[in-house]
Amino acid sequence: MKLSPRTVQILKNFSHINPSLKFDEGSVIKTISPNKTMMAKANLDDVIPQTFSIYDLSRFLGVVSLFEDPDFSFNEKSLS
């Protein structure tokens, strides 16, 4: 799976609301701030194939930015 530039931008915006994010299967993501004062929901261009979570979204996005065109693969216990 490849992330579109729009999806990466949405994830960057979401990282300012909550440092962690749970991705559910499908093309909709949502988050809420830890103190529950702000929430966001977005429809992605990409389809998430399975449910997973990222503990530190900013760090993940930093690593993703090191690659020109990263391709993610999902299996039962990990994302690579």
Short mmCIF file of N, CA, C and O in Angstrom, two decimals:
data_model
loop_
_atom_site.label_atom_id
_atom_site.label_comp_id
_atom_site.label_asym_id
_atom_site.label_seq_id
_atom_site.Cartn_x
_atom_site.Cartn_y
_atom_site.Cartn_z
N MET A 1 0.84 -1.17 0.00
CA MET A 1 0.00 0.00 0.00
C MET A 1 0.88 1.23 0.00
O MET A 1 1.86 1.31 0.73
N LYS A 2 0.54 2.18 -0.81
CA LYS A 2 1.27 3.44 -0.85
C LYS A 2 0.35 4.53 -0.31
O LYS A 2 -0.86 4.49 -0.51
N LEU A 3 0.93 5.49 0.40
CA LEU A 3 0.16 6.60 0.94
C LEU A 3 0.22 7.77 -0.02
O LEU A 3 1.30 8.18 -0.45
N SER A 4 -0.92 8.31 -0.36
CA SER A 4 -0.97 9.48 -1.24
C SER A 4 -0.45 10.70 -0.48
O SER A 4 -0.48 10.74 0.75
N PRO A 5 0.03 11.71 -1.19
CA PRO A 5 0.48 12.95 -0.53
C PRO A 5 -0.63 13.59 0.31
O PRO A 5 -0.36 14.12 1.39
N ARG A 6 -1.87 13.49 -0.14
CA ARG A 6 -2.99 14.03 0.64
C ARG A 6 -3.14 13.30 1.96
O ARG A 6 -3.37 13.91 3.01
N THR A 7 -3.02 11.97 1.94
CA THR A 7 -3.12 11.18 3.16
C THR A 7 -2.01 11.54 4.13
O THR A 7 -2.24 11.69 5.33
N VAL A 8 -0.79 11.70 3.63
CA VAL A 8 0.34 12.08 4.48
C VAL A 8 0.07 13.43 5.13
O VAL A 8 0.32 13.63 6.32
N GLN A 9 -0.47 14.38 4.37
CA GLN A 9 -0.79 15.70 4.93
C GLN A 9 -1.87 15.61 6.00
O GLN A 9 -1.78 16.27 7.04
N ILE A 10 -2.87 14.78 5.77
CA ILE A 10 -3.92 14.58 6.79
C ILE A 10 -3.31 14.00 8.05
O ILE A 10 -3.62 14.44 9.16
N LEU A 11 -2.42 13.02 7.92
CA LEU A 11 -1.78 12.41 9.08
C LEU A 11 -0.93 13.43 9.83
O LEU A 11 -0.89 13.43 11.07
N LYS A 12 -0.26 14.31 9.11
CA LYS A 12 0.52 15.38 9.77
C LYS A 12 -0.41 16.28 10.59
O LYS A 12 -0.10 16.63 11.73
N ASN A 13 -1.54 16.63 10.03
CA ASN A 13 -2.50 17.45 10.76
C ASN A 13 -3.04 16.71 11.98
O ASN A 13 -3.17 17.29 13.06
N PHE A 14 -3.34 15.44 11.83
CA PHE A 14 -3.84 14.64 12.94
C PHE A 14 -2.80 14.50 14.05
O PHE A 14 -3.15 14.42 15.22
N SER A 15 -1.52 14.47 13.70
CA SER A 15 -0.47 14.32 14.72
C SER A 15 -0.42 15.52 15.65
O SER A 15 0.08 15.42 16.76
N HIS A 16 -0.95 16.67 15.21
CA HIS A 16 -1.02 17.85 16.08
C HIS A 16 -2.19 17.76 17.07
O HIS A 16 -2.19 18.43 18.09
N ILE A 17 -3.15 16.93 16.75
CA ILE A 17 -4.31 16.74 17.62
C ILE A 17 -4.04 15.65 18.65
O ILE A 17 -4.35 15.79 19.83
N ASN A 18 -3.46 14.54 18.19
CA ASN A 18 -3.19 13.40 19.07
C ASN A 18 -1.92 12.71 18.58
O ASN A 18 -1.81 12.41 17.38
N PRO A 19 -0.95 12.45 19.45
CA PRO A 19 0.30 11.83 19.01
C PRO A 19 0.15 10.38 18.56
O PRO A 19 1.00 9.87 17.85
N SER A 20 -0.92 9.72 18.95
CA SER A 20 -1.16 8.33 18.58
C SER A 20 -2.41 8.25 17.71
O SER A 20 -3.29 9.09 17.81
N LEU A 21 -2.46 7.20 16.88
CA LEU A 21 -3.63 7.08 16.00
C LEU A 21 -3.93 5.61 15.75
O LEU A 21 -3.03 4.82 15.47
N LYS A 22 -5.22 5.28 15.86
CA LYS A 22 -5.68 3.94 15.51
C LYS A 22 -6.31 4.02 14.13
O LYS A 22 -7.20 4.83 13.88
N PHE A 23 -5.83 3.19 13.22
CA PHE A 23 -6.37 3.10 11.88
C PHE A 23 -7.33 1.92 11.83
O PHE A 23 -6.97 0.81 12.19
N ASP A 24 -8.54 2.16 11.38
CA ASP A 24 -9.51 1.08 11.19
C ASP A 24 -9.57 0.76 9.70
O ASP A 24 -9.27 1.60 8.86
N GLU A 25 -9.98 -0.46 9.39
CA GLU A 25 -10.15 -0.86 7.99
C GLU A 25 -11.06 0.12 7.28
O GLU A 25 -12.04 0.59 7.85
N GLY A 26 -10.72 0.45 6.05
CA GLY A 26 -11.56 1.34 5.26
C GLY A 26 -10.83 2.61 4.87
O GLY A 26 -9.60 2.68 4.90
N SER A 27 -11.58 3.63 4.54
CA SER A 27 -10.96 4.87 4.06
C SER A 27 -11.30 6.08 4.93
O SER A 27 -11.12 7.21 4.51
N VAL A 28 -11.79 5.85 6.14
CA VAL A 28 -12.11 6.94 7.06
C VAL A 28 -11.22 6.81 8.29
O VAL A 28 -11.09 5.72 8.86
N ILE A 29 -10.60 7.93 8.68
CA ILE A 29 -9.84 7.94 9.94
C ILE A 29 -10.39 9.07 10.81
O ILE A 29 -10.92 10.06 10.30
N LYS A 30 -10.27 8.88 12.11
CA LYS A 30 -10.72 9.90 13.04
C LYS A 30 -9.84 9.87 14.28
O LYS A 30 -9.21 8.85 14.58
N THR A 31 -9.80 11.00 14.95
CA THR A 31 -9.00 11.11 16.16
C THR A 31 -9.65 12.11 17.09
O THR A 31 -10.50 12.91 16.68
N ILE A 32 -9.23 12.07 18.34
CA ILE A 32 -9.69 13.02 19.35
C ILE A 32 -8.49 13.36 20.23
O ILE A 32 -7.63 12.51 20.48
N SER A 33 -8.41 14.60 20.66
CA SER A 33 -7.28 15.01 21.48
C SER A 33 -7.33 14.31 22.83
O SER A 33 -8.41 13.92 23.30
N PRO A 34 -6.17 14.13 23.49
CA PRO A 34 -6.16 13.44 24.78
C PRO A 34 -7.07 14.08 25.83
O PRO A 34 -7.66 13.39 26.65
N ASN A 35 -7.21 15.41 25.80
CA ASN A 35 -8.09 16.06 26.78
C ASN A 35 -9.53 16.23 26.26
O ASN A 35 -10.33 16.90 26.88
N LYS A 36 -9.80 15.62 25.11
CA LYS A 36 -11.14 15.55 24.51
C LYS A 36 -11.75 16.92 24.20
O LYS A 36 -12.95 17.13 24.31
N THR A 37 -10.90 17.87 23.78
CA THR A 37 -11.39 19.20 23.41
C THR A 37 -11.45 19.41 21.91
O THR A 37 -12.01 20.41 21.45
N MET A 38 -10.86 18.50 21.14
CA MET A 38 -10.83 18.65 19.69
C MET A 38 -10.91 17.26 19.05
O MET A 38 -10.31 16.32 19.55
N MET A 39 -11.65 17.17 17.96
CA MET A 39 -11.69 15.91 17.24
C MET A 39 -11.67 16.20 15.74
O MET A 39 -11.98 17.30 15.30
N ALA A 40 -11.28 15.18 14.97
CA ALA A 40 -11.21 15.34 13.52
C ALA A 40 -11.55 14.01 12.86
O ALA A 40 -11.33 12.94 13.43
N LYS A 41 -12.09 14.12 11.65
CA LYS A 41 -12.44 12.95 10.86
C LYS A 41 -12.11 13.29 9.42
O LYS A 41 -12.33 14.41 8.97
N ALA A 42 -11.57 12.32 8.68
CA ALA A 42 -11.20 12.56 7.28
C ALA A 42 -11.47 11.33 6.44
O ALA A 42 -11.30 10.20 6.90
N ASN A 43 -11.87 11.57 5.21
CA ASN A 43 -12.00 10.52 4.21
C ASN A 43 -10.70 10.50 3.40
O ASN A 43 -10.31 11.53 2.84
N LEU A 44 -10.05 9.36 3.36
CA LEU A 44 -8.78 9.22 2.67
C LEU A 44 -8.97 8.80 1.22
O LEU A 44 -9.98 8.19 0.87
N ASP A 45 -7.97 9.11 0.40
CA ASP A 45 -7.93 8.60 -0.96
C ASP A 45 -7.52 7.13 -0.96
O ASP A 45 -7.81 6.40 -1.89
N ASP A 46 -6.83 6.71 0.10
CA ASP A 46 -6.31 5.36 0.23
C ASP A 46 -7.27 4.51 1.08
O ASP A 46 -8.03 5.03 1.88
N VAL A 47 -7.20 3.21 0.89
CA VAL A 47 -8.00 2.27 1.69
C VAL A 47 -7.06 1.53 2.63
O VAL A 47 -6.08 0.92 2.20
N ILE A 48 -7.35 1.59 3.92
CA ILE A 48 -6.56 0.90 4.93
C ILE A 48 -7.02 -0.56 4.94
O ILE A 48 -8.20 -0.85 5.17
N PRO A 49 -6.09 -1.52 4.70
CA PRO A 49 -6.49 -2.92 4.57
C PRO A 49 -6.83 -3.63 5.88
O PRO A 49 -7.54 -4.63 5.86
N GLN A 50 -6.31 -3.15 7.01
CA GLN A 50 -6.61 -3.80 8.28
C GLN A 50 -6.42 -2.81 9.42
O GLN A 50 -5.79 -1.77 9.25
N THR A 51 -6.95 -3.13 10.58
CA THR A 51 -6.84 -2.27 11.75
C THR A 51 -5.45 -2.38 12.35
O THR A 51 -4.91 -3.47 12.49
N PHE A 52 -4.87 -1.22 12.67
CA PHE A 52 -3.57 -1.16 13.36
C PHE A 52 -3.45 0.19 14.03
O PHE A 52 -4.24 1.11 13.77
N SER A 53 -2.47 0.33 14.91
CA SER A 53 -2.24 1.59 15.62
C SER A 53 -0.79 2.02 15.48
O SER A 53 0.11 1.19 15.32
N ILE A 54 -0.59 3.33 15.55
CA ILE A 54 0.76 3.90 15.56
C ILE A 54 0.87 4.72 16.83
O ILE A 54 0.07 5.63 17.07
N TYR A 55 1.85 4.39 17.66
CA TYR A 55 2.02 5.04 18.96
C TYR A 55 2.51 6.48 18.81
O TYR A 55 2.01 7.39 19.46
N ASP A 56 3.52 6.70 17.97
CA ASP A 56 4.09 8.04 17.79
C ASP A 56 3.98 8.42 16.32
O ASP A 56 4.86 8.15 15.51
N LEU A 57 2.89 9.07 15.98
CA LEU A 57 2.58 9.40 14.59
C LEU A 57 3.62 10.35 13.99
O LEU A 57 4.02 10.18 12.84
N SER A 58 4.10 11.31 14.74
CA SER A 58 5.11 12.26 14.24
C SER A 58 6.40 11.53 13.87
O SER A 58 7.02 11.82 12.84
N ARG A 59 6.82 10.61 14.70
CA ARG A 59 8.04 9.85 14.42
C ARG A 59 7.85 8.96 13.19
O ARG A 59 8.73 8.86 12.33
N PHE A 60 6.69 8.33 13.09
CA PHE A 60 6.38 7.51 11.92
C PHE A 60 6.46 8.36 10.65
O PHE A 60 7.06 7.95 9.66
N LEU A 61 5.85 9.53 10.66
CA LEU A 61 5.86 10.40 9.49
C LEU A 61 7.27 10.89 9.16
O LEU A 61 7.62 11.06 7.99
N GLY A 62 8.09 11.09 10.20
CA GLY A 62 9.49 11.45 9.97
C GLY A 62 10.24 10.37 9.23
O GLY A 62 11.01 10.64 8.31
N VAL A 63 10.01 9.13 9.61
CA VAL A 63 10.66 8.01 8.93
C VAL A 63 10.12 7.87 7.50
O VAL A 63 10.89 7.66 6.56
N VAL A 64 8.83 8.02 7.33
CA VAL A 64 8.23 7.92 6.00
C VAL A 64 8.83 8.97 5.07
O VAL A 64 9.07 8.70 3.89
N SER A 65 9.11 10.16 5.59
CA SER A 65 9.65 11.24 4.75
C SER A 65 11.07 10.96 4.26
O SER A 65 11.54 11.62 3.33
N LEU A 66 11.74 9.98 4.83
CA LEU A 66 13.09 9.62 4.40
C LEU A 66 13.09 8.86 3.07
O LEU A 66 14.12 8.75 2.42
N PHE A 67 11.95 8.36 2.66
CA PHE A 67 11.84 7.55 1.45
C PHE A 67 11.10 8.32 0.37
O PHE A 67 10.18 9.08 0.64
N GLU A 68 11.49 8.08 -0.87
CA GLU A 68 10.84 8.77 -1.99
C GLU A 68 9.41 8.27 -2.24
O GLU A 68 8.50 9.06 -2.42
N ASP A 69 9.24 6.96 -2.27
CA ASP A 69 7.94 6.38 -2.58
C ASP A 69 7.75 5.09 -1.78
O ASP A 69 7.80 4.00 -2.34
N PRO A 70 7.54 5.21 -0.45
CA PRO A 70 7.46 4.00 0.37
C PRO A 70 6.22 3.16 0.03
O PRO A 70 5.18 3.68 -0.36
N ASP A 71 6.38 1.86 0.16
CA ASP A 71 5.30 0.91 -0.07
C ASP A 71 5.17 0.06 1.19
O ASP A 71 6.13 -0.60 1.60
N PHE A 72 4.01 0.09 1.82
CA PHE A 72 3.79 -0.62 3.08
C PHE A 72 3.10 -1.94 2.83
O PHE A 72 2.20 -2.03 1.99
N SER A 73 3.52 -2.95 3.57
CA SER A 73 2.83 -4.24 3.49
C SER A 73 2.34 -4.60 4.89
O SER A 73 2.98 -4.30 5.89
N PHE A 74 1.19 -5.21 4.94
CA PHE A 74 0.55 -5.55 6.19
C PHE A 74 0.48 -7.06 6.32
O PHE A 74 0.20 -7.76 5.37
N ASN A 75 0.75 -7.54 7.53
CA ASN A 75 0.50 -8.94 7.82
C ASN A 75 -0.19 -9.01 9.18
O ASN A 75 -0.54 -7.99 9.76
N GLU A 76 -0.37 -10.18 9.68
CA GLU A 76 -1.17 -10.36 10.88
C GLU A 76 -0.63 -9.62 12.11
O GLU A 76 -1.38 -9.12 12.92
N LYS A 77 0.70 -9.53 12.24
CA LYS A 77 1.27 -8.96 13.46
C LYS A 77 2.11 -7.72 13.26
O LYS A 77 2.59 -7.15 14.23
N SER A 78 2.33 -7.29 12.03
CA SER A 78 3.19 -6.13 11.85
C SER A 78 2.89 -5.38 10.56
O SER A 78 2.22 -5.88 9.67
N LEU A 79 3.43 -4.18 10.51
CA LEU A 79 3.37 -3.32 9.33
C LEU A 79 4.80 -3.10 8.92
O LEU A 79 5.65 -2.76 9.74
N SER A 80 5.13 -3.34 7.65
CA SER A 80 6.52 -3.16 7.21
C SER A 80 6.58 -2.40 5.92
O SER A 80 5.61 -2.21 5.24
#
